[in-house]
Tab-separated table of C-alpha atoms in Angstrom:
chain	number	residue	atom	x	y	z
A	11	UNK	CA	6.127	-1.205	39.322
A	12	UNK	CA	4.437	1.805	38.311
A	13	UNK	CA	2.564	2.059	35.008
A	14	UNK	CA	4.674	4.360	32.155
A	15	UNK	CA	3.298	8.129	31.623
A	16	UNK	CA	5.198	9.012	28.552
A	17	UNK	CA	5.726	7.179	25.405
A	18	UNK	CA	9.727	5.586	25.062
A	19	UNK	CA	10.187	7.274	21.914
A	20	UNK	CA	8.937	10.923	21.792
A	21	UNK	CA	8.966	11.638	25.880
A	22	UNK	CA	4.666	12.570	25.480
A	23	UNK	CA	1.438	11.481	26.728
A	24	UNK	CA	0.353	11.285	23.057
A	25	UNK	CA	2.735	9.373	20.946
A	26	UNK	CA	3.456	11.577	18.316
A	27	UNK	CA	3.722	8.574	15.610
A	28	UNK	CA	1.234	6.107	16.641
A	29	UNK	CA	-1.374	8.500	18.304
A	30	UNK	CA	-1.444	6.148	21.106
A	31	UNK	CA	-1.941	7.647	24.824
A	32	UNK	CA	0.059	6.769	27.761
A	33	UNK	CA	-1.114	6.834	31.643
A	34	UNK	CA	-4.519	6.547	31.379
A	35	UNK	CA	-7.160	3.843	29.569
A	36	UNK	CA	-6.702	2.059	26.695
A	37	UNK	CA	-8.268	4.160	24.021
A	38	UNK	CA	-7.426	2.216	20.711
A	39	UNK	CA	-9.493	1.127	18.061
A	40	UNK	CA	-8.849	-2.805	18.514
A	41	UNK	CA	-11.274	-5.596	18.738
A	42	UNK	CA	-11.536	-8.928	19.788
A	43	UNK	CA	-11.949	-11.339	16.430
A	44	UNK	CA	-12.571	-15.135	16.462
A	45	UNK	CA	-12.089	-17.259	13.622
A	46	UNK	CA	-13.856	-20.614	13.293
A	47	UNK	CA	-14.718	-23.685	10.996
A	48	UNK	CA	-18.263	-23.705	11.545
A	49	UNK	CA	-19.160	-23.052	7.572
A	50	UNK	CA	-19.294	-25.833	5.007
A	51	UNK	CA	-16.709	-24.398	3.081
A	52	UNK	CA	-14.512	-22.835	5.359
A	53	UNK	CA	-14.024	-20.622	8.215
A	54	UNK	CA	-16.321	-17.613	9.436
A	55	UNK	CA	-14.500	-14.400	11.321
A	56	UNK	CA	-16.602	-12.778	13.742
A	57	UNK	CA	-16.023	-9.374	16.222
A	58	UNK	CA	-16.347	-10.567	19.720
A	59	UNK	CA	-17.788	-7.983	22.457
A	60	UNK	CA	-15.591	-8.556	25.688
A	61	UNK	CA	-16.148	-9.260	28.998
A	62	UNK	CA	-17.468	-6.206	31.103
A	63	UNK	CA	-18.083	-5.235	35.029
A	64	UNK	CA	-21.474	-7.377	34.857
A	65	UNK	CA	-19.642	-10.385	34.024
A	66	UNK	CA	-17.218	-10.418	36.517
A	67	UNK	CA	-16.940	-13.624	39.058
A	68	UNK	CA	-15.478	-16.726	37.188
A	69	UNK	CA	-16.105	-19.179	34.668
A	70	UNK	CA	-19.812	-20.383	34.356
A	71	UNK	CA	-21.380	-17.533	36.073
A	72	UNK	CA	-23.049	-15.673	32.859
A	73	UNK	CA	-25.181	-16.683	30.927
A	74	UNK	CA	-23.864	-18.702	27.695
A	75	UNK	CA	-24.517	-16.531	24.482
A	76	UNK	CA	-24.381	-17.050	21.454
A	77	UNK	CA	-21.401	-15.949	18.987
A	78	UNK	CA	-22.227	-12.942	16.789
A	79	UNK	CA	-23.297	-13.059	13.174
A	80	UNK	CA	-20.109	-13.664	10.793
A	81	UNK	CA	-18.240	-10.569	9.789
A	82	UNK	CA	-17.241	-12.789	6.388
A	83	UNK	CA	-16.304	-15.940	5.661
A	84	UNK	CA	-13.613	-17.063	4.116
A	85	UNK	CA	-13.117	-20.609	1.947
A	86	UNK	CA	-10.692	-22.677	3.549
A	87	UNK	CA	-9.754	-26.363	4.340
A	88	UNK	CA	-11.723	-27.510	7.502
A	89	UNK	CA	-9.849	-28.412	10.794
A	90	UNK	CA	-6.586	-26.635	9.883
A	91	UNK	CA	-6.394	-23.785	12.706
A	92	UNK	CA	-3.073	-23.734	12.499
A	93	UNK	CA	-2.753	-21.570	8.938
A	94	UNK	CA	-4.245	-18.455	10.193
A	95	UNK	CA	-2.183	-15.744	11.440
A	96	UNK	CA	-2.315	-12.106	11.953
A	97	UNK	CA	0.414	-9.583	10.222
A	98	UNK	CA	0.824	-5.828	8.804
A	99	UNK	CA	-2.415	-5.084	11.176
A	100	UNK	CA	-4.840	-7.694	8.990
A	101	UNK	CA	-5.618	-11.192	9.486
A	102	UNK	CA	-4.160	-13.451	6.650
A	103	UNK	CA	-5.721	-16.839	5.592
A	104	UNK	CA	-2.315	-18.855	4.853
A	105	UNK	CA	-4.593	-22.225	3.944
A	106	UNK	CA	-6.692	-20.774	1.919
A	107	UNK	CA	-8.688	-22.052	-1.776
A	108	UNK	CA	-5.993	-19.292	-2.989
A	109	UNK	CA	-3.127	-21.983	-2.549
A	110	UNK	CA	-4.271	-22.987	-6.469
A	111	UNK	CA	-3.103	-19.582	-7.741
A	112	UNK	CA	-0.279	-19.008	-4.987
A	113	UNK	CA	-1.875	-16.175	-3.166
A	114	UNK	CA	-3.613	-15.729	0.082
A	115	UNK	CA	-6.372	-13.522	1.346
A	116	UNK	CA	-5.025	-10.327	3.475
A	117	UNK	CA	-8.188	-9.408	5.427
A	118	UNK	CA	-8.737	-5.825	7.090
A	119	UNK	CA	-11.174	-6.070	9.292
A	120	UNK	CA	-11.522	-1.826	9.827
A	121	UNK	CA	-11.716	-1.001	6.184
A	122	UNK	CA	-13.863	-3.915	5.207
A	123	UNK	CA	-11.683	-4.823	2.474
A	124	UNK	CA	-8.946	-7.687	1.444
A	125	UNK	CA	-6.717	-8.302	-0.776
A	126	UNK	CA	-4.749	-10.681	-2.310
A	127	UNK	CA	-0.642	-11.676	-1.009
A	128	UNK	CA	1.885	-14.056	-1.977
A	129	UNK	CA	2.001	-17.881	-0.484
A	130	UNK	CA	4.703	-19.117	1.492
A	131	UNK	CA	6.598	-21.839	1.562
A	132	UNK	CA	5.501	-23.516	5.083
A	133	UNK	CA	2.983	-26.291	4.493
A	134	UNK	CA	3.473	-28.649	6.968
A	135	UNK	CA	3.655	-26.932	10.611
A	136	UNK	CA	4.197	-23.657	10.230
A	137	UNK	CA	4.832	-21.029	13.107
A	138	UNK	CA	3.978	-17.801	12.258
A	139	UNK	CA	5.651	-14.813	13.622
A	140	UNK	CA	4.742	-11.006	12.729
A	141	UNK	CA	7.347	-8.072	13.677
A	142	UNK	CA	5.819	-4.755	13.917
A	143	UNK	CA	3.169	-3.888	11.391
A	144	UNK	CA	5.570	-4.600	8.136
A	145	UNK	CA	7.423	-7.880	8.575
A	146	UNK	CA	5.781	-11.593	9.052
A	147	UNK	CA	8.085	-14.208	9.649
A	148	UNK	CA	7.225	-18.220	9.097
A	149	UNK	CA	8.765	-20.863	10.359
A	150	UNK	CA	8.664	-24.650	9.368
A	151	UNK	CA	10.429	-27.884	9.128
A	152	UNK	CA	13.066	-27.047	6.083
A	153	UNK	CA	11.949	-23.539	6.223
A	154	UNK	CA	12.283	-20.034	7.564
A	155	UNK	CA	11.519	-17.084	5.315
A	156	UNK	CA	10.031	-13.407	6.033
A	157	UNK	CA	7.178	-11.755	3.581
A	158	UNK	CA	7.593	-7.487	3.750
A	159	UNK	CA	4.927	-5.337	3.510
A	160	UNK	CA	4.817	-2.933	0.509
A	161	UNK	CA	4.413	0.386	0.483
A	162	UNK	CA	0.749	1.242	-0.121
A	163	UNK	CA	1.604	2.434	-3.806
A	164	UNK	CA	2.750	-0.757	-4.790
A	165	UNK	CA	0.187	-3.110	-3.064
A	166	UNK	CA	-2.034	-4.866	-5.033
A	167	UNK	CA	-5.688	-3.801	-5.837
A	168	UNK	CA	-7.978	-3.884	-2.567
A	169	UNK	CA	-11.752	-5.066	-2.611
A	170	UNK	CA	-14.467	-4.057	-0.151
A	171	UNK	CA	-17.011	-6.692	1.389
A	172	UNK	CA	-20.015	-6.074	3.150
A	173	UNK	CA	-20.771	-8.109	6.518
A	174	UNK	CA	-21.793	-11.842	5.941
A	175	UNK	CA	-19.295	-11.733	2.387
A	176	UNK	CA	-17.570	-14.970	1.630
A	177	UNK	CA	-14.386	-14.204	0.251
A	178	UNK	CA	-12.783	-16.609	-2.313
A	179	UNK	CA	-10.637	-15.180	-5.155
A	180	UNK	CA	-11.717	-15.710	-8.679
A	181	UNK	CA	-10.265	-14.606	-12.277
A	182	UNK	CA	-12.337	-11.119	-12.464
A	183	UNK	CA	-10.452	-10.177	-8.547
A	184	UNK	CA	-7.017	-11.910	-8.759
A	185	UNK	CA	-4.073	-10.959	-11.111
A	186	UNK	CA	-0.484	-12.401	-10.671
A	187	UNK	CA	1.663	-11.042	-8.225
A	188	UNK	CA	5.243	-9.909	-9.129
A	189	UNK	CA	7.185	-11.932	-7.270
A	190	UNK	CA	10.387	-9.434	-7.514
A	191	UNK	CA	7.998	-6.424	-5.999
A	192	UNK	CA	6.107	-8.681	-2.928
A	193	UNK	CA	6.950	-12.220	-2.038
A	194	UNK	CA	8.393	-14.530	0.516
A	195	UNK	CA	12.572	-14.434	1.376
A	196	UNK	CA	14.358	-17.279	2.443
A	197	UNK	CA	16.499	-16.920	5.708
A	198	UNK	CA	19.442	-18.510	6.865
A	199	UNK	CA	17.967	-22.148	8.570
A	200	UNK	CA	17.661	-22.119	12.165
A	201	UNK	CA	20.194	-24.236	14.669
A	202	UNK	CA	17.147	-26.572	15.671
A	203	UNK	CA	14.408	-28.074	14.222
A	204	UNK	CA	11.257	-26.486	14.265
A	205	UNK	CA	9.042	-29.270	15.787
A	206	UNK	CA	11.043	-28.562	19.304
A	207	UNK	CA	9.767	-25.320	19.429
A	208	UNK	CA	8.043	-24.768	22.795
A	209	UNK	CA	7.854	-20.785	23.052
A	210	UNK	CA	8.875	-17.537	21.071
A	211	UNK	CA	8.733	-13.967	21.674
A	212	UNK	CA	9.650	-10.345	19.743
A	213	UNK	CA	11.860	-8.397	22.155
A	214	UNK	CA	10.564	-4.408	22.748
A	215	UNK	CA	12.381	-3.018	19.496
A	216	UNK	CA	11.161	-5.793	17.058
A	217	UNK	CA	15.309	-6.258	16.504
A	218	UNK	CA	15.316	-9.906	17.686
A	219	UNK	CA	13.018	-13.318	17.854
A	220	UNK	CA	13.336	-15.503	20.557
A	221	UNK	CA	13.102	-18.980	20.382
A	222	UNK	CA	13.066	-21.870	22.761
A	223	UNK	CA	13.319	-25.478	22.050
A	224	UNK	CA	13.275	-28.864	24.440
A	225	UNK	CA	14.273	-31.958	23.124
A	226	UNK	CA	16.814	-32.933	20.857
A	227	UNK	CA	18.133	-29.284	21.578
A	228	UNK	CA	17.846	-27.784	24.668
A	229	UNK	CA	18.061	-24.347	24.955
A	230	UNK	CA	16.998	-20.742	23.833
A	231	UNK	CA	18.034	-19.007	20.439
A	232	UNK	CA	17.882	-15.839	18.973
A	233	UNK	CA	17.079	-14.330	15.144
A	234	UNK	CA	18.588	-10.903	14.663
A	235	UNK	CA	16.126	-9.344	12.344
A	236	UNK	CA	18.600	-6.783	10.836
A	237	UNK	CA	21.971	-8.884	10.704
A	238	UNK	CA	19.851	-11.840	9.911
A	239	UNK	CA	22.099	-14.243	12.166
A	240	UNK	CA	21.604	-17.047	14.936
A	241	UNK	CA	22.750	-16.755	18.146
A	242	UNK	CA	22.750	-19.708	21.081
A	243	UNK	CA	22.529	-18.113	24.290
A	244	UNK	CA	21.989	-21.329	26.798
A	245	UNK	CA	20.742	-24.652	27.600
A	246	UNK	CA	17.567	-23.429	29.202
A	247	UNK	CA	14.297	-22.619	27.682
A	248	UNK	CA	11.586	-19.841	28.129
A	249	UNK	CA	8.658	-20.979	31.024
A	250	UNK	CA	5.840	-20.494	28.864
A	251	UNK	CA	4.491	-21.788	25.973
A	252	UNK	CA	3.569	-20.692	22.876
A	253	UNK	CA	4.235	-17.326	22.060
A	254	UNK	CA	4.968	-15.068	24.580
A	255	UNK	CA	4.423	-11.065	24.850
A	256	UNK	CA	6.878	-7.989	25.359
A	257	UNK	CA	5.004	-5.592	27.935
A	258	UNK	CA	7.116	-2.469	28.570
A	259	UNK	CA	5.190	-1.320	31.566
A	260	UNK	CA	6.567	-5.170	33.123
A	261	UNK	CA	9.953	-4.594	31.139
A	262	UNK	CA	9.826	-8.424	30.246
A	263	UNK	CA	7.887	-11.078	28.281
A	264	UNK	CA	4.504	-12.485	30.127
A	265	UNK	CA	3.358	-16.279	28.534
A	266	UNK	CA	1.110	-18.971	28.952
A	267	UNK	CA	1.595	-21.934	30.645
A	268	UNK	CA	0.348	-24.958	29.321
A	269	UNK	CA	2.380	-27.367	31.304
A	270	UNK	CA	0.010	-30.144	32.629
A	271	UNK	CA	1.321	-29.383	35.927
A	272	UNK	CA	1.014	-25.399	35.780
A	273	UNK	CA	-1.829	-25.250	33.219
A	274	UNK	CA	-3.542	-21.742	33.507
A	275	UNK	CA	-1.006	-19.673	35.313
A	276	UNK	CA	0.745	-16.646	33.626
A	277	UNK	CA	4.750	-16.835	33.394
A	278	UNK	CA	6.871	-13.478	33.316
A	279	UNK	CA	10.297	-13.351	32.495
A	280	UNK	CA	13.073	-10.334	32.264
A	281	UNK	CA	15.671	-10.891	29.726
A	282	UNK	CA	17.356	-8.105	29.941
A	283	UNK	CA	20.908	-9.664	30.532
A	284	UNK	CA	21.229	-11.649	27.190
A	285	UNK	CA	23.670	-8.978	25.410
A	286	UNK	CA	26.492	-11.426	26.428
A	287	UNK	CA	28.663	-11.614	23.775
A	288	UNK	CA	29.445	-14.999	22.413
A	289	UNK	CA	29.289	-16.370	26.463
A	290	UNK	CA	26.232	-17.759	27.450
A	291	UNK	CA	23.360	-16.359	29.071
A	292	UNK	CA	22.259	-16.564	33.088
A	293	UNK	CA	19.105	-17.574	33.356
A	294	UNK	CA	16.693	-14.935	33.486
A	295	UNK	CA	14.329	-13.592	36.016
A	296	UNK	CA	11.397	-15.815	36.516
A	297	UNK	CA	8.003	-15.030	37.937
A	298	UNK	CA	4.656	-17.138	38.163
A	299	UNK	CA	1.312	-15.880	39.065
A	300	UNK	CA	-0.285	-17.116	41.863
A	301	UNK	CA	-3.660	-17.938	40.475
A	302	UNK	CA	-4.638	-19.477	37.533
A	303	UNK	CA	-6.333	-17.360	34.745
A	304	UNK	CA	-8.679	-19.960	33.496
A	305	UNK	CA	-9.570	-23.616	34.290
A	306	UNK	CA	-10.788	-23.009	37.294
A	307	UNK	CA	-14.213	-25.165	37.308
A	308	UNK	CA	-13.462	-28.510	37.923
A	309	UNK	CA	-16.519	-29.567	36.008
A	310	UNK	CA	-14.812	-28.667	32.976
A	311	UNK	CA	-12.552	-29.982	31.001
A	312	UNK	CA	-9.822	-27.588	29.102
A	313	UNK	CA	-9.233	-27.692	25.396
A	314	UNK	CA	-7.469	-24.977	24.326
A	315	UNK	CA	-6.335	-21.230	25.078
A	316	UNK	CA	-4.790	-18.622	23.303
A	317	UNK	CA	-2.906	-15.730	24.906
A	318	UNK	CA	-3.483	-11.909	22.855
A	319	UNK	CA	-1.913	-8.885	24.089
A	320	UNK	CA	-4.325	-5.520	24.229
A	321	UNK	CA	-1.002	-3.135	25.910
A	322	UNK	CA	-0.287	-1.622	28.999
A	323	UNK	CA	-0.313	-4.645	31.245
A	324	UNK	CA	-3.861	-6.105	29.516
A	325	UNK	CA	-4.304	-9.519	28.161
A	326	UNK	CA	-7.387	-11.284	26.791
A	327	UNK	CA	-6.994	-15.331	27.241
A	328	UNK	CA	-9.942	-17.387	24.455
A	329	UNK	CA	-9.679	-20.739	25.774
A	330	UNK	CA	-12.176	-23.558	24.980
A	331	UNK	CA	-13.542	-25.771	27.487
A	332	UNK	CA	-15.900	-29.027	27.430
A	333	UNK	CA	-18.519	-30.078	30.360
A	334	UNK	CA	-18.276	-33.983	29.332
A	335	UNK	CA	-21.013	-36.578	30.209
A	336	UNK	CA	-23.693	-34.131	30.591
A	337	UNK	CA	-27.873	-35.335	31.396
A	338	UNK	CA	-30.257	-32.733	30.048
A	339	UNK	CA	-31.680	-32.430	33.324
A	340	UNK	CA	-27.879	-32.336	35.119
A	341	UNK	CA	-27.016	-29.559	33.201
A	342	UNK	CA	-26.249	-26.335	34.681
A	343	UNK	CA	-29.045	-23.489	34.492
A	344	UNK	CA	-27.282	-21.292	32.365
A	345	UNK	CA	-25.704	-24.195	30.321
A	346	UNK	CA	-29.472	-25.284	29.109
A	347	UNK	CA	-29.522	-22.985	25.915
A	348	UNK	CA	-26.939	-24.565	24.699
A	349	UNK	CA	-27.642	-26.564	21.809
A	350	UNK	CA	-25.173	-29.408	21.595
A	351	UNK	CA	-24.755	-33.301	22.440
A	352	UNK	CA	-26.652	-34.013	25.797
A	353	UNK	CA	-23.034	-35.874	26.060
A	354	UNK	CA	-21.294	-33.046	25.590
A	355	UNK	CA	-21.136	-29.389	25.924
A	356	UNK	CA	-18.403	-26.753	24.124
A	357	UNK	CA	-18.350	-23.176	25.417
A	358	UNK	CA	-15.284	-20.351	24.517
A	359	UNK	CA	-14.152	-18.575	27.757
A	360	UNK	CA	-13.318	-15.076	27.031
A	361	UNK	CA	-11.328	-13.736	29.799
A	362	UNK	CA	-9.744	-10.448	30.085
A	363	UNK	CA	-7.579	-9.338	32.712
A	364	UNK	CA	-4.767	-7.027	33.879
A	365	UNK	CA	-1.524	-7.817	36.031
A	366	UNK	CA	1.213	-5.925	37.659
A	367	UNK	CA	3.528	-6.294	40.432
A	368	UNK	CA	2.486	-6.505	44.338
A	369	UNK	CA	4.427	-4.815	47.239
A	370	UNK	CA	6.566	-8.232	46.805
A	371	UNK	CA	7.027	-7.964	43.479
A	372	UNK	CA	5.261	-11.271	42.570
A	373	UNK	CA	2.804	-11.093	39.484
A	374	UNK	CA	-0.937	-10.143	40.367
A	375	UNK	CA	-3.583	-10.592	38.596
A	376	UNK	CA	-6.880	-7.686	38.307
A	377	UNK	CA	-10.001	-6.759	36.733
A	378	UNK	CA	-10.803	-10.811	36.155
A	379	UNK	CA	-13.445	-10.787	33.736
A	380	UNK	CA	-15.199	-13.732	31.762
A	381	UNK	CA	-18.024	-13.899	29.091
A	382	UNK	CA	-18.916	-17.339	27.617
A	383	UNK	CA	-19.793	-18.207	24.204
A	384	UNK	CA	-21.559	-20.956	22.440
A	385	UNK	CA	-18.601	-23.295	20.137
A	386	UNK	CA	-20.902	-23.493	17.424
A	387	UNK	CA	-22.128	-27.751	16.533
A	388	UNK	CA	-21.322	-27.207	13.200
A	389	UNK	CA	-17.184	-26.643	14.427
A	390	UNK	CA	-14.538	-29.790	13.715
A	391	UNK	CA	-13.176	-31.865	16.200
A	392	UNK	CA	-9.688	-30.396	14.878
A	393	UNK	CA	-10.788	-26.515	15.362
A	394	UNK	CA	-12.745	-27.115	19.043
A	395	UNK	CA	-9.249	-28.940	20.044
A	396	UNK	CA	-7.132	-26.776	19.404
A	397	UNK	CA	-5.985	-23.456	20.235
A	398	UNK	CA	-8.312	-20.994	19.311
A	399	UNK	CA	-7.692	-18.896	16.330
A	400	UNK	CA	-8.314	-15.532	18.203
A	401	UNK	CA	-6.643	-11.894	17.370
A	402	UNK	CA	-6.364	-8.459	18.631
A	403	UNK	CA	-6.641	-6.223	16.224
């Protein structure tokens, strides 16, 4: 399918209202950022550099660096992953030392500043979804509510940090938030419970969330953002896992699979048919890639791997890997810098890659590139087994 010239809304090259350019490279501002509990009181957030041309082949065939000095650091409960999420183009810290005063730390990486939001009500296993650059949605048992971004007039006061800052709000930076200008909504509850969640998406014009559960309820569901309403389409569920990723130049949602049986390969799926009424839905188109995009080295064993979107057919994959039962003198040449247990070694796999479809319209994947990083010793068991807390931003 051929790549889109002209932007969906305006008809140009140049999008008129989010300067972004159509049929030709990527030339956004976004970075690669990595957040992880390697500090004693907390988390550190660095900018990764991405793969390039030179590091091209596979896993394992770079040499192992070393992750970048922190950005900032943020104070945080250790071995929680799970509360960080990404929304109105910042990353927000939803665990944070904040909880005390009921606020959370809105980071912007550009500017160098953050500021301070209001908490939500999901403390147990939250799934956070952000719509467009204004909305964040979360999700938990008992819970679903939506937080709105406020118009920069009526935001709260921002403060700059300088690279290495640990951030942790205090008296002289915090002052109450007015909970009738900027806080957290409660939504009508969702047809299934939230711990059978296996996959969600945003559909193309942020209108609708998609949800898919297994279970003790089967099937797929959908949020309409503006109506606010819940609608069952069918006893089927979404292939991938996780959340999943509208790409317009694909016209349908590309995932993760993290099925033990198709761990590493990259699900697409049109739904373009579910404007059905109150029948159900078919099931949609379904496409897998051929080739796995990332545990490809039998030596090692996967961990974890998180899916970002970077437009126009390009993903990024952070996935974390272990080489178990590892002699010093067994050890791989470019593995031996590595400071870690001679039992065990921890690297991050940053992959980026493009796909599109092949004369048989099946999914192919391009431009396979890797760079490895060191998973600092200092990281919990909880954040080095989970997914990695990665963003594109």
């Amino acid at each position: 399918m051929p790549k889109r010239r002209l932007c969906r809304g305006c008809r140009e090259r140049v999008c008129k209202s989010c300067n972004e350019r159509f049929g030709g490279r990527f030339s956004g501002k976004a970075h690669l950022y990595l957040a992880v509990d390697d500090w004693s009181s907390g988390y550190s957030i660095r900018k990764i550099k991405l793969p390039s041309g030179s590091d091209e082949g596979g896993s394992g065939e770079g040499a192992v660096q070393p992750l970048p000095p922190a950005l900032v650091r943020t104070a945080a409960e250790r071995g929680s992953p799970q509360y960080f999420t990404s929304a109105f183009g910042k990353i927000v810290v939803m665990h944070s030392d904040a909880s005390e005063i009921a606020a959370v730390p809105i980071i912007d990486v550009h500017k160098r500043t953050f500021m301070f939001g209001p908490d939500t009500n999901c403390p147990s296993h939250p799934i956070y979804i952000p719509v467009g650059t204004d909305k964040l949605f979360a999700m938990d048992i008992g819970s679903f509510e939506v937080c709105y971004q406020l118009p920069e007039r009526c935001l709260p006061p921002e403060h700059s940090f300088e690279t290495g800052s640990v951030l942790k709000p205090d008296d002289t930076l915090f002052s109450p938030l007015d909970q009738s200008d900027w806080s957290w909504c409660l939504l009508q509850d969702p047809p299934f419970d939230n711990l059978d969640i296996t996959s969600y998406a945003v559909d193309e014009q942020e209108k609708t969330i998609f949800f898919s559960t297994k279970g003790a309820t089967v099937g797929t569901f959908t949020f309409n953002i503006g109506e606010s309403v819940w609608k069952s389409h069918s006893r089927w569920a979404l292939p991938f896992s996780g959340r999943g990723y509208f790409d317009p130049d694909l016209n349908g949602f590309v995932g993760l699979s993290k099925d033990p049986g198709f761990l590493g390969y990259l699900y697409f799926c049109d739904m373009t048919r579910t404007d059905t009424g109150t029948g159900p839905c078919p099931y949609p188109n379904v496409k897998c890639s051929k080739v796995k995009v990332f545990d490809k080295n039998p030596a090692e064993r996967h961990l974890g791997a998180s899916l970002l979107y970077m437009q126009h057919c390009k993903f990024c994959i952070v996935g974390c890997v272990s080489i178990d039962d590892v002699k010093a003198d067994q050890a791989p040449q470019e593995l031996i810098s590595v400071e870690s247990s001679p039992a065990s070694i921890y690297m991050y796999h940053v992959i980026t890659f493009s796909i599109r479809y092949d004369k048989r319209s099946d999914l192919k994947v391009e431009n396979y590139r890797v760079r490895c990083y060191e998973v600092p010793r200092e990281a919990t068991n909880e954040c080095i087994h989970d997914d990695p807390v990665a963003f594109w931003l």
